[in-house]
Short mmCIF file of C-alpha atoms and ligand atoms in Angstrom, two decimals:
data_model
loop_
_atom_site.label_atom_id
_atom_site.label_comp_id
_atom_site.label_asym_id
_atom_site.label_seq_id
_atom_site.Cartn_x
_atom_site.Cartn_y
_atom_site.Cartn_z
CA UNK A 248 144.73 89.49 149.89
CA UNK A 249 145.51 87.98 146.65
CA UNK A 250 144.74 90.06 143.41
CA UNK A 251 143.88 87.63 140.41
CA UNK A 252 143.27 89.28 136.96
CA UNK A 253 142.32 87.49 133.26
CA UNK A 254 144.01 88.15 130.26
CA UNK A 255 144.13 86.61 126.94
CA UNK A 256 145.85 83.29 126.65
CA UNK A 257 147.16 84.25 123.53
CA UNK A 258 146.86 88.19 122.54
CA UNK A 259 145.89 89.37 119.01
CA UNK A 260 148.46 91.38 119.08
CA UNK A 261 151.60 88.95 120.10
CA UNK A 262 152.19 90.77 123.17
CA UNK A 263 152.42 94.49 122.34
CA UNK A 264 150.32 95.47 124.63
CA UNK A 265 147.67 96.67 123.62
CA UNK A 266 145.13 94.21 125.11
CA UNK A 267 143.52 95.91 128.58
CA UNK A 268 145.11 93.89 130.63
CA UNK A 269 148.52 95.89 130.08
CA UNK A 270 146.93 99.11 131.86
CA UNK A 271 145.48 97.12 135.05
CA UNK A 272 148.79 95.22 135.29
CA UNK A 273 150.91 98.95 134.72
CA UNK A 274 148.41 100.35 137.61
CA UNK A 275 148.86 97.18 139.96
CA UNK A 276 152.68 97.75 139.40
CA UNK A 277 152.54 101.45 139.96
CA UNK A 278 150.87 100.79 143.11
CA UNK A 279 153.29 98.05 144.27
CA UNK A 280 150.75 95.08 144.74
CA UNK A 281 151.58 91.62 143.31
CA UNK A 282 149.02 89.94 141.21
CA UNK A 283 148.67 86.80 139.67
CA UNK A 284 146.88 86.41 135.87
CA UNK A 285 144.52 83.39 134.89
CA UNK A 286 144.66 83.22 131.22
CA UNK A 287 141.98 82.55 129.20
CA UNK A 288 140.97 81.12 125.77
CA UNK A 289 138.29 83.03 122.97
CA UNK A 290 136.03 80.18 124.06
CA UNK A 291 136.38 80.01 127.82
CA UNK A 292 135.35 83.73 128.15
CA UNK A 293 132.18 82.93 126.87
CA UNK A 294 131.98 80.44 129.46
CA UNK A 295 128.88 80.78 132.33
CA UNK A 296 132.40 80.18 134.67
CA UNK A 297 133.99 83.80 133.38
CA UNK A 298 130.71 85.52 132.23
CA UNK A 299 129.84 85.33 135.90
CA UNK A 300 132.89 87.55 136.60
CA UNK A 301 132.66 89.21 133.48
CA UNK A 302 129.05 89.69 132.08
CA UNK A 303 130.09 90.46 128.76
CA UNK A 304 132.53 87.30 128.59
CA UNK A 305 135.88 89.83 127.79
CA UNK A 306 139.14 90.47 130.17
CA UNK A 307 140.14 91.83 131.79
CA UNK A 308 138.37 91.19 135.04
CA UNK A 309 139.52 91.55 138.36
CA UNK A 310 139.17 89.58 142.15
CA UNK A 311 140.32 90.81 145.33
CA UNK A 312 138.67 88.59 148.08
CA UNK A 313 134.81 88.59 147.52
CA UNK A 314 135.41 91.56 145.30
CA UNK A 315 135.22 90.94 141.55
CA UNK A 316 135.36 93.96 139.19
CA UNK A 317 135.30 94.11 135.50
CA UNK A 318 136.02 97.29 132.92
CA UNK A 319 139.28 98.34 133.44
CA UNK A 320 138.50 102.17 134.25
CA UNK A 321 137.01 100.84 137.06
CA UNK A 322 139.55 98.51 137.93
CA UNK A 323 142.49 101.42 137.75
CA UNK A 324 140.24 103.61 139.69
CA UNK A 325 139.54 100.84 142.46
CA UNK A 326 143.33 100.49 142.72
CA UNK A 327 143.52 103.77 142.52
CA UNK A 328 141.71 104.61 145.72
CA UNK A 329 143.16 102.02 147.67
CA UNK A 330 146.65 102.60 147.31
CA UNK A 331 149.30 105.42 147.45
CA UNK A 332 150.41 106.61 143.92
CA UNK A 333 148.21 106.98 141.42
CA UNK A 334 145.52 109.30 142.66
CA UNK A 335 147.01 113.07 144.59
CA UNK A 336 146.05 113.54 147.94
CA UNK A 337 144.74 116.71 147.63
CA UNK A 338 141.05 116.83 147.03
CA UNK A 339 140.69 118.93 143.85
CA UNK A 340 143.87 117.63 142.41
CA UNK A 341 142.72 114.22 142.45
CA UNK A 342 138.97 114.87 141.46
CA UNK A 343 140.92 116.28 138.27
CA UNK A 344 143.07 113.19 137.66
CA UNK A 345 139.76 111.38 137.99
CA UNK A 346 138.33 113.65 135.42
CA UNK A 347 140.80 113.21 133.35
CA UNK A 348 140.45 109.23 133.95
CA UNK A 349 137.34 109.14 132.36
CA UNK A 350 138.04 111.64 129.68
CA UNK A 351 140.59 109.16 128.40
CA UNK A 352 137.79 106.76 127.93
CA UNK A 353 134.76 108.16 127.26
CA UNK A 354 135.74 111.21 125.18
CA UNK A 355 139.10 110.28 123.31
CA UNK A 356 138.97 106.38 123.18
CA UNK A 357 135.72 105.65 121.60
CA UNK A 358 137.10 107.68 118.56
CA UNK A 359 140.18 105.76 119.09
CA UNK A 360 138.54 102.53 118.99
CA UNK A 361 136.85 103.43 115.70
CA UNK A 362 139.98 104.50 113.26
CA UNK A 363 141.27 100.89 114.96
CA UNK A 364 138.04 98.86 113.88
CA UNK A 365 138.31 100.15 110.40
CA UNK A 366 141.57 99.71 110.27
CA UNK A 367 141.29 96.11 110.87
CA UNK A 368 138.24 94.71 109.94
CA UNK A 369 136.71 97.27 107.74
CA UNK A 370 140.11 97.71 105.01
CA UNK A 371 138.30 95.56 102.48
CA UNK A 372 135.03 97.32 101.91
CA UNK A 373 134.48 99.09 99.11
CA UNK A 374 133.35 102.41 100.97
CA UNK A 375 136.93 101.87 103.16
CA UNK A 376 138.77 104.68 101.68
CA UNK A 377 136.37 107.20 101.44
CA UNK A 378 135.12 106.96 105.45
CA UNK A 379 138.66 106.37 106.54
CA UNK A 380 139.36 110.14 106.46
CA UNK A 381 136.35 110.98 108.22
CA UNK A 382 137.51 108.71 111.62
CA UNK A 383 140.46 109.79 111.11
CA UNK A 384 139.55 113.59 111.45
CA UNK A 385 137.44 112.37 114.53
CA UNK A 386 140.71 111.33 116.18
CA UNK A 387 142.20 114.35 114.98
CA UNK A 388 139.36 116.58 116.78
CA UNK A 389 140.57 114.94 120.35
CA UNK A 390 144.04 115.05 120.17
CA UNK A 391 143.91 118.52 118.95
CA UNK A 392 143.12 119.88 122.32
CA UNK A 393 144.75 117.32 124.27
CA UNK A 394 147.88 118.12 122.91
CA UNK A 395 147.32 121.90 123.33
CA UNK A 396 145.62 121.20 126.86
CA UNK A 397 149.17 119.08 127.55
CA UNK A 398 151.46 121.72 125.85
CA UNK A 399 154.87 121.33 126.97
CA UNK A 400 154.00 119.70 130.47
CA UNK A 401 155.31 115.98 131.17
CA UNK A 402 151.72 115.09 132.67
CA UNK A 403 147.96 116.51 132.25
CA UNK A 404 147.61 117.81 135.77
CA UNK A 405 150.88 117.92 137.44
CA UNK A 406 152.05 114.49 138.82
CA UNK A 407 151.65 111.47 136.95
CA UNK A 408 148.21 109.89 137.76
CA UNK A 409 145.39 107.01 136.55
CA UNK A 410 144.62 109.75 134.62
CA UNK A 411 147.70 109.60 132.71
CA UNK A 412 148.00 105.63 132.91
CA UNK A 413 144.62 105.58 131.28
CA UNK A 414 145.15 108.77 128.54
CA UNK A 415 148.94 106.64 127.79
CA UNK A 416 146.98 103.42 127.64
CA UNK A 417 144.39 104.70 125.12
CA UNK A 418 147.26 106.81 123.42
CA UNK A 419 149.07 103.68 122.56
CA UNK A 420 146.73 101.90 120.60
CA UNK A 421 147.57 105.12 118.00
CA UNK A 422 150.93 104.09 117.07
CA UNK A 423 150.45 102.15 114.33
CA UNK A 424 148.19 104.28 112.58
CA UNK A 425 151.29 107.08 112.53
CA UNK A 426 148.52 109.88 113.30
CA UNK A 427 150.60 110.50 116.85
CA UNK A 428 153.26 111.90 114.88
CA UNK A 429 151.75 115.17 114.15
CA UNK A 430 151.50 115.91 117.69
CA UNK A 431 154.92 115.32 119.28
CA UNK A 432 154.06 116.27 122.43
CA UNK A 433 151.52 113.63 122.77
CA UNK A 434 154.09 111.14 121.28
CA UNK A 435 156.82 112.55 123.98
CA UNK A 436 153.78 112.31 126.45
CA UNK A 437 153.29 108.67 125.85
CA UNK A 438 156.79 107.60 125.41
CA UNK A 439 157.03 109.30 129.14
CA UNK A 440 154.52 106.61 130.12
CA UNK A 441 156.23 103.59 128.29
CA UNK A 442 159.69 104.62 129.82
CA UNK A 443 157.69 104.31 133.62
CA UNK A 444 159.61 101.03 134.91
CA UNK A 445 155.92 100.17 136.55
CA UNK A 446 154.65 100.45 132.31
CA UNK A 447 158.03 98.20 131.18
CA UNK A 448 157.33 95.85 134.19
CA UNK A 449 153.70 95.28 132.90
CA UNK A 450 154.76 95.24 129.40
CA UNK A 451 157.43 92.86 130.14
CA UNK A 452 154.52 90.28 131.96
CA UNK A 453 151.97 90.51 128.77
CA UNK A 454 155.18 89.71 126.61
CA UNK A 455 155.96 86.65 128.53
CA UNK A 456 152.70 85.05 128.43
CA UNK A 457 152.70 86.06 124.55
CA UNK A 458 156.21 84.42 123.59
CA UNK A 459 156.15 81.83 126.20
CA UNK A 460 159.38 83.96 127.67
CA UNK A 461 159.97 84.16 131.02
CA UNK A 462 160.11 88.13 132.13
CA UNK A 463 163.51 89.91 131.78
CA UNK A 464 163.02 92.05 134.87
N1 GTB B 272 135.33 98.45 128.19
C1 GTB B 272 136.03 97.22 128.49
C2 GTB B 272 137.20 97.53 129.44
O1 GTB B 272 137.78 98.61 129.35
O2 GTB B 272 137.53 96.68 130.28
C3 GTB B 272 136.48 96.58 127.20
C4 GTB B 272 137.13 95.23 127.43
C5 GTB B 272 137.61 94.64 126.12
O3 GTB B 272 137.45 95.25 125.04
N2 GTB B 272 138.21 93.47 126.20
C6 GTB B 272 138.71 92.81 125.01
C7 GTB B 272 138.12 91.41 124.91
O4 GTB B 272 137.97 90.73 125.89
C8 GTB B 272 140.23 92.65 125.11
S1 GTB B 272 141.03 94.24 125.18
N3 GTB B 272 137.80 91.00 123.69
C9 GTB B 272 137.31 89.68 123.43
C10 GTB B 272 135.83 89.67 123.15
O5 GTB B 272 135.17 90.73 123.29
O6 GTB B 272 135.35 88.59 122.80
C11 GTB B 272 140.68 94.88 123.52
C12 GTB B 272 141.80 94.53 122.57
C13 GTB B 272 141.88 93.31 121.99
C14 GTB B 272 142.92 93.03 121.11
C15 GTB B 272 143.84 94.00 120.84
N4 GTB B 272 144.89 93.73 119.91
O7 GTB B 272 145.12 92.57 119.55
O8 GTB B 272 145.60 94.65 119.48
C16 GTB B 272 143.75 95.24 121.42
C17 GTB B 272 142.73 95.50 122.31
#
């Protein structure tokens, strides 16, 4: 059955991706199932047409069939649990990834997210510089323990899993803020994840459709 997935016509970011679509396109590659991506504008995903897959009018969303998902931890999880290599096959082992799955975004991307909204739409304010520190010690106080938790392994619970995908994905949108450089584990960790061929495949994709390139691999 044909996967479909939106994405942003044009990203922010010129195609580094950091937009969500990257990490349901790395997890679609991991698995090995095609996909094809329907881009859309600002103004089309606030559309009745998209807020019907998407109730909050954002990408990415995701159809399979009758199926339509949206939020991409539930997307990687669905694709997940439906195909070999993301999620162990041992019970325990893969409740853990799944733990670990939603660690990455309810516990060390919302502070994440914050540093990232100052950042860029909060520089200009006159109380900028003095709350600045304080998100940025709120990043600090997650990656702390990750980065002790991770120590010198290559992934968080043995083999690579959507928990990984999803901590690398959230990990990422760090790197222009520098702070990953005090832990270089983490930054090993997520240049691990980048160096994934499934990762540089997706990457490659969100690139294209940013530059108007056609994919390299
Ligand atoms: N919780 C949702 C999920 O995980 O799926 C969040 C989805 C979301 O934030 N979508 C964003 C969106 O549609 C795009 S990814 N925004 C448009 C809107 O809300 O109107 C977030 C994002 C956007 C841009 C960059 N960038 O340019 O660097 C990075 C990340």
């Amino acid at each position: 059955m044909t996967i479909t997935i939106t994405a942003f016509e044009r990203s922010p970011d010129g195609g580094k991706g950091l937009a969500r679509d990257t990490r349901v396109r790395w997890a679609l590659e991991e698995a090995g199932q095609p996909y094809e991506v329907r881009l859309v504008s600002f103004a089309a995903m606030k559309e009745p047409a998209h807020r019907a897959l998407h109730p909050f009018g954002q990408i990415p969303t995701y159809e399979e069939g009758d199926l339509v998902l949206f939020e991409t931890g539930s997307i990687v999880f669905h694709i997940a649990e439906r195909h070999a290599g993301l999620l162990p096959a041992d019970a325990n082992a893969r409740a853990r990834a799944i733990t670990w799955l939603f660690a990455a975004l309810n516990t060390v991307e919302p502070p994440i997210l914050d540093l990232s909204t100052a950042r860029i739409q909060e520089h200009d304010q006159p109380w900028y510089a003095a709350r600045l520190p304080l998100v940025q010690d709120r990043v600090r106080a997650r990656l702390s323990p990750l980065a002790s938790r991770l120590g010198d392994a290559d992934w968080l619970d043995g083999t690579f899993s959507a928990g990984d995908l999803m901590m690398v994905s959230v990990l990422l949108r760090l790197r222009s803020s520098g702070i990953l450089n005090d832990y270089p584990n983490l930054a090993d960790y997520v240049a691990r994840g980048e160096a994934r061929p499934a990762y540089q495949r997706a990457f490659d994709a969100q690139l294209a459709v940013n530059t108007g390139q056609p994919p390299t691999g």
